[in-house]
Coordinates of C-alpha atoms and ligand atoms in Angstrom, one line a residue:
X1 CA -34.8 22.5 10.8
X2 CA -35.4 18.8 10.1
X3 CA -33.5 18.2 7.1
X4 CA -32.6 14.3 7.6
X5 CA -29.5 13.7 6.3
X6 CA -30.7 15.0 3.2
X7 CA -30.2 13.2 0.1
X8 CA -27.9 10.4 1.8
X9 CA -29.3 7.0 2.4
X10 CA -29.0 4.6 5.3
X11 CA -30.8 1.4 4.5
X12 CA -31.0 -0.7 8.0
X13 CA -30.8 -4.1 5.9
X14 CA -28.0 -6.6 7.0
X15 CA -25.5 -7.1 4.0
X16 CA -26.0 -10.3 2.2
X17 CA -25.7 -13.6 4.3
X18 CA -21.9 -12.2 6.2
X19 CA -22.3 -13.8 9.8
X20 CA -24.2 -10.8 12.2
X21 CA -20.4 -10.2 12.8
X22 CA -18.6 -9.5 9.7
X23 CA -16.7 -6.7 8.9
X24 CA -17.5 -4.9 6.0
X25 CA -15.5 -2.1 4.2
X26 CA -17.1 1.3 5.3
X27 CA -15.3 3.8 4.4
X28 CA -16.2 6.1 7.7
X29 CA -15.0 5.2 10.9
X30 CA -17.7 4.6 13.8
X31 CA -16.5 5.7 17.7
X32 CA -18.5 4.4 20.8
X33 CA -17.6 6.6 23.5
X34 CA -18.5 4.4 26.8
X35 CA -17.7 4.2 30.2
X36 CA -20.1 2.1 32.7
X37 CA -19.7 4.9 35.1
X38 CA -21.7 7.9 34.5
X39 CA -19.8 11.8 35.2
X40 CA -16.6 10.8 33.7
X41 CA -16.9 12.6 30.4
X42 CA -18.8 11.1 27.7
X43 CA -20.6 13.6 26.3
X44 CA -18.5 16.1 26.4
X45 CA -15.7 13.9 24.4
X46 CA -18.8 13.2 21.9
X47 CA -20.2 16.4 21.6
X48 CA -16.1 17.9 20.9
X49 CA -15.3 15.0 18.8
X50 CA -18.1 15.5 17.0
X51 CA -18.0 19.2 16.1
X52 CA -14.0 19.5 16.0
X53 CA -14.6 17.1 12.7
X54 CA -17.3 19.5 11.5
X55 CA -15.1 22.2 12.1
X56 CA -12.1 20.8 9.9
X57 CA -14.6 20.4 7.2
X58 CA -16.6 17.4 6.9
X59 CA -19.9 16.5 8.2
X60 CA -19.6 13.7 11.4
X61 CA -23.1 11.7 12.4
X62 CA -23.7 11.8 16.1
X63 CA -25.8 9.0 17.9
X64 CA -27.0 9.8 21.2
X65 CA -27.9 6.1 22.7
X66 CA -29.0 8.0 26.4
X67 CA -32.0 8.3 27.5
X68 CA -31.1 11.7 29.2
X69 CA -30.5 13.1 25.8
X70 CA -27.8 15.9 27.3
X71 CA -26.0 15.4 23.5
X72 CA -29.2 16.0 21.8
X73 CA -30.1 18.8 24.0
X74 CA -26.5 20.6 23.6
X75 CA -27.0 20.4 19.8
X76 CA -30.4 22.3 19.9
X77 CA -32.3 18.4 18.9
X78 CA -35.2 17.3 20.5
X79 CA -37.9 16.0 18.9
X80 CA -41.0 15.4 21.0
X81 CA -42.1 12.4 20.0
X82 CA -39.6 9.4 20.4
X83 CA -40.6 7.9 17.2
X84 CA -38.3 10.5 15.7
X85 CA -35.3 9.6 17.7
X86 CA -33.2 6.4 17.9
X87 CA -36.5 4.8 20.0
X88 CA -38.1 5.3 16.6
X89 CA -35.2 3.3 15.0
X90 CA -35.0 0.6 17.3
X91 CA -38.3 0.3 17.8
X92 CA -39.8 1.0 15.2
X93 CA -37.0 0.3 12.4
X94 CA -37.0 3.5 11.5
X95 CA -33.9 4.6 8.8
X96 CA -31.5 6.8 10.3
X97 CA -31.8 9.3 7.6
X98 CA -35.2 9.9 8.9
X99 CA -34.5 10.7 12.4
X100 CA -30.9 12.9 11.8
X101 CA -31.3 16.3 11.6
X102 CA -28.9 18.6 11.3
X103 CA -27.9 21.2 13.8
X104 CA -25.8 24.5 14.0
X105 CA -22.3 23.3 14.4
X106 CA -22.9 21.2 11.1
X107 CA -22.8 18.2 12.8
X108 CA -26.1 15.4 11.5
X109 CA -27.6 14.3 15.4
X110 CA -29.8 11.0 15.7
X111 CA -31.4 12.2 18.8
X112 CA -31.9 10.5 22.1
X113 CA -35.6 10.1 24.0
X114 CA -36.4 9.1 27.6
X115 CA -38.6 6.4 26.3
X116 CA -34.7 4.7 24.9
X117 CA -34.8 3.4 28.5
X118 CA -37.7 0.8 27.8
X119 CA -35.7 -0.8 25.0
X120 CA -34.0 -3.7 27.0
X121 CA -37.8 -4.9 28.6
X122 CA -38.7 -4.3 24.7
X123 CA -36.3 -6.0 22.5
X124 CA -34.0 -8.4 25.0
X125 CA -30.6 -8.8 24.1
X126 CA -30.5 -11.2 20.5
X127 CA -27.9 -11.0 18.1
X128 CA -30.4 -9.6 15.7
X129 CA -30.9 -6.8 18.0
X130 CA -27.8 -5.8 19.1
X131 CA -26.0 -5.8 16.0
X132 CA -29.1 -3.0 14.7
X133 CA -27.0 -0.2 14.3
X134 CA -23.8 -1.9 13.1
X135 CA -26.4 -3.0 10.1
X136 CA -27.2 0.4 9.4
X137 CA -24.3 1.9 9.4
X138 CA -22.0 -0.7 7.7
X139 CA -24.9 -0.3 5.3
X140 CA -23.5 -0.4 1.6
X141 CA -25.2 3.4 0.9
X142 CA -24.9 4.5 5.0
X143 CA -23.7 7.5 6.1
X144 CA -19.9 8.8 4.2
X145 CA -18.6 10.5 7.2
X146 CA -17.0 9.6 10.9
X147 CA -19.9 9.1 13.4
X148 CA -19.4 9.0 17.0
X149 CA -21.6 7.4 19.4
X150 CA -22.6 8.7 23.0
X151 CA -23.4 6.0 25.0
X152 CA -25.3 5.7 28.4
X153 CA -23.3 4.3 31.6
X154 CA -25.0 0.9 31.6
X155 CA -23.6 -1.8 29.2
X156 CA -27.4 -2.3 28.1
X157 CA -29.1 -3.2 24.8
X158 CA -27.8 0.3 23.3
X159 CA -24.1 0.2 24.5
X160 CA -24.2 -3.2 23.5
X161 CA -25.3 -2.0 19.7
X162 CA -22.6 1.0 20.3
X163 CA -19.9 -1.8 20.6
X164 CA -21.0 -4.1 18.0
X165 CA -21.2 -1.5 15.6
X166 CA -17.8 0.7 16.0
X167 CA -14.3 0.7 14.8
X168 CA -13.2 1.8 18.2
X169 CA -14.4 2.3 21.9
X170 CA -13.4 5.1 23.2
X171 CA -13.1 5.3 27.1
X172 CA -13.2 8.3 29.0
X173 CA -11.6 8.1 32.3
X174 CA -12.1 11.3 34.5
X175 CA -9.1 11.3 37.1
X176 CA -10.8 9.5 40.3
X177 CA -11.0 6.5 41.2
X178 CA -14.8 5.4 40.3
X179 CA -14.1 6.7 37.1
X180 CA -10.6 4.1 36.9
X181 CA -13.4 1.5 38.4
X182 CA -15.9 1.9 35.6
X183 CA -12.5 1.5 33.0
X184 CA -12.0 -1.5 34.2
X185 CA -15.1 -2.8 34.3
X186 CA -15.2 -1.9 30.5
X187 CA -11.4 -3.6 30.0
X188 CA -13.8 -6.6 31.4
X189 CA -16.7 -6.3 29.0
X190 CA -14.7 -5.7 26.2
X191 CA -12.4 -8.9 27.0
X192 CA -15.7 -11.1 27.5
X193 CA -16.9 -9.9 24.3
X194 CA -13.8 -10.8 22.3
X195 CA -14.7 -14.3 21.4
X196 CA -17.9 -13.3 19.8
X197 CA -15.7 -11.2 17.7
X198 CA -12.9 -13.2 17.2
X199 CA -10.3 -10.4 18.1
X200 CA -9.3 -7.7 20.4
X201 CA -11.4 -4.8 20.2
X202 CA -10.0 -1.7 19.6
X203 CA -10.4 0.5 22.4
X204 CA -8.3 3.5 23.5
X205 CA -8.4 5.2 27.0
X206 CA -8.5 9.1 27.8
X207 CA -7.9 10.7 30.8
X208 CA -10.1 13.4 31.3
X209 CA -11.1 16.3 33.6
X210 CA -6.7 15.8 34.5
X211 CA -5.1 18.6 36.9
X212 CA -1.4 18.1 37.6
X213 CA -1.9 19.9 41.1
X214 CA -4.2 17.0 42.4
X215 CA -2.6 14.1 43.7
X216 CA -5.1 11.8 43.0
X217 CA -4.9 12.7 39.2
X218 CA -1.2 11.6 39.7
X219 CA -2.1 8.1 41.4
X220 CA -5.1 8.1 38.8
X221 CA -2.4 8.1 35.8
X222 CA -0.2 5.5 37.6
X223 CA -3.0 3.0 38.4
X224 CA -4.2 3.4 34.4
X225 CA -0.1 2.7 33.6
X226 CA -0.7 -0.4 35.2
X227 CA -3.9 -1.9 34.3
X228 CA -4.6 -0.7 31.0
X229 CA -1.9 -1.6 28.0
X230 CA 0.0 1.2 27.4
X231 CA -0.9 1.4 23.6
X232 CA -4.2 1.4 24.2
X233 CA -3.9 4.9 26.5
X234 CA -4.5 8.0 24.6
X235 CA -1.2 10.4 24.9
X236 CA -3.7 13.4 24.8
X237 CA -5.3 14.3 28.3
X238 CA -7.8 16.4 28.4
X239 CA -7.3 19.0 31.8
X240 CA -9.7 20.1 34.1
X241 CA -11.1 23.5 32.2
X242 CA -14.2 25.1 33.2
X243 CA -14.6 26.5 29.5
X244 CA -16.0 22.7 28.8
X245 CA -18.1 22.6 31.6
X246 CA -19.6 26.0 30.5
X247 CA -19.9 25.4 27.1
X248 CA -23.3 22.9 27.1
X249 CA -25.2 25.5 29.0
X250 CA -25.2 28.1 26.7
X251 CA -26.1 25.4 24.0
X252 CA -22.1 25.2 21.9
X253 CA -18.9 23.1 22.2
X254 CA -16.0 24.0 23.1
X255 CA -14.8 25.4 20.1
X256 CA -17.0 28.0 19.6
X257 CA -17.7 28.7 23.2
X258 CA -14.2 29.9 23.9
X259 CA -12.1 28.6 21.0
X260 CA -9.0 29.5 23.3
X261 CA -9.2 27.6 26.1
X262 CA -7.4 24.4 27.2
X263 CA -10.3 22.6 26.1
X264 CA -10.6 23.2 22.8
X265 CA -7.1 23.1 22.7
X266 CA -6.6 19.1 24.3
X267 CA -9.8 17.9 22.1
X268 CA -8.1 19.4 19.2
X269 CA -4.9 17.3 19.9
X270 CA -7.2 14.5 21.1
X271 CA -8.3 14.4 17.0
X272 CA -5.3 15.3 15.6
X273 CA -4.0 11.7 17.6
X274 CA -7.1 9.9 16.2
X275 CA -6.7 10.8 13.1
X276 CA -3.1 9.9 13.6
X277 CA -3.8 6.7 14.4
X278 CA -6.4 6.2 11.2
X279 CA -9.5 6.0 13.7
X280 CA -10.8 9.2 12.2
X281 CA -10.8 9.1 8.7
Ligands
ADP1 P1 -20.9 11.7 31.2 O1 -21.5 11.9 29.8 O2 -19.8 10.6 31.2 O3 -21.9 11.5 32.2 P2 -20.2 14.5 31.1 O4 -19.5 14.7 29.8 O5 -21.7 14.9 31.1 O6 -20.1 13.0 31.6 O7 -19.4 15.3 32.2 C1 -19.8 15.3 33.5 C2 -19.6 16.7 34.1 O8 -18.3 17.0 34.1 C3 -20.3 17.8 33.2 O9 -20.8 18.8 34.1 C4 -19.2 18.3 32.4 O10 -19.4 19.7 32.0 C5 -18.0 18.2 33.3 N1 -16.7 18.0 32.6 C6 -16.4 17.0 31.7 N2 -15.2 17.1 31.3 C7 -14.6 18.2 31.9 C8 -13.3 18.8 31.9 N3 -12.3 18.4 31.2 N4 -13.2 19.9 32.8 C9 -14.2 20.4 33.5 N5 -15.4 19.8 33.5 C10 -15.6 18.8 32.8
MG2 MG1 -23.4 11.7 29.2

């Protein structure tokens, strides 16, 4: 069913003459959930985020910004042509409210499209490009709810609009040490970003895929205490539990997969903290 995001409008036009930077009130909180290394846990953190909100009642916005689509796919979206997914709103300016559609779990998806991987040889890197989404979303009439973004592991035109548009970057950090390589290579980004925004991005790391009887996940931990700030490290961790690893195959999260597992049990604390901590609203 392609319902848009029904009766909702998302108007893609920048807000008045605010610098390409400013922050407007929204009243919905926007997560980018990025790593530059890929198998670490990104679309599984998007895909529970997402419909652990839906589940407590209200009705998130998911963006999938990669060109493999796997959050898309999980959610039963994918349109054929990639002028109905993000390509179509990047490329085409197409308003978001055209291209969501909602899927079982309740949950609106803007849908990903191989094509998404010609956008940096399309579009470059402008300000007026990357700052896109953040235009759409921070949108007077855009979307009510929380929206979390899946991002691709490159920090590419579509990351780059993932950043400049959220609240918060979420950082998945599967316990190894590429994955602790990629975190840091975000800490980096993020840092070399900060005078174009004029302060510290918020950004929060989360250990995933964590099992207590692996030493590595122990020397993973310790290495994160020591290069991260310890603020910005998520106190949920979300254990190694094949449940989650199952759950995309037969098309479902977590939650309705096996709603007693460890992993719907650590990405229902992992909300219960954001919400906590006002990032989910
Ligand atoms: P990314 O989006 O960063 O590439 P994924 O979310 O696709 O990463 O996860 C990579 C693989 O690891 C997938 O097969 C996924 O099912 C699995 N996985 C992710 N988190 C866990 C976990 N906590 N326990 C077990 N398997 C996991
Ligand atoms: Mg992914």
């Amino acid at each position: 069913m392609r319902d848009g995001v029904g009766s909702r409008e998302h108007a893609t036009a920048a807000s008045g003459d605010r610098g390409p930077f400013a922050v407007s009130s929204h009243p919905m909180t926007i997560v980018a959930v990025f790593n530059q290394k890929g198998g670490v846990g990104k679309t599984t953190t998007a895909l529970n985020l997402l419909a652990g909100i839906a589940q407590r009642g209200q009705r998130p916005l998911g963006i999938d910004l990669d060109p493999q689509a796997h959050l898309s796919h999980v959610f039963g979206v994918q349109p054929r042509l990639a002028d109905d997914t993000m390509f179509g709103f990047f490329a085409r300016q197409r308003p978001l409210a055209e291209i969501g559609a909602i899927s079982q779990s309740g949950v609106v998806i803007c849908p990903a499209h191989m094509e998404l991987a010609k956008l940096d040889a399309m579009l470059g890197k402008g300000v007026n490009v990357v700052t896109r989404l953040r235009h759409a979303l921070r949108a007077p009439d855009a979307v009510p709810g929380p929206v979390v973004i899946d991002c691709c592991p490159l920090l590419n035109v579509l990351s780059l609009n993932a950043i400049f548009a959220c609240d918060l970057v979420l950082i998945p950090v599967s316990a190894d040490y590429l994955a602790l390589q990629g975190a840091k290579e975000v800490e980096r980004a993020l840092n070399a970003l900060e005078p174009v925004f004029k302060q510290r991005l918020p950004r929060r790391y989360l250990i995933t895929r964590f099992d207590m009887r692996r030493r590595m996940s122990a020397e993973v931990m310790q290495e994160v205490g020591k290069s991260f700030r310890s603020e910005e490290v998520l106190v949920t961790r979300i254990r190694e539990n094949v449940k989650l690893a199952e759950s995309p195959a037969a098309g479902l999260d977590v939650f309705r997969h096996a709603p007693d597992s460890r992993g719907a049990h650590d990405y229902s604390t992992l909300i219960d903290e954001l919400v906590g901590a006002g990032y989910i609203r």
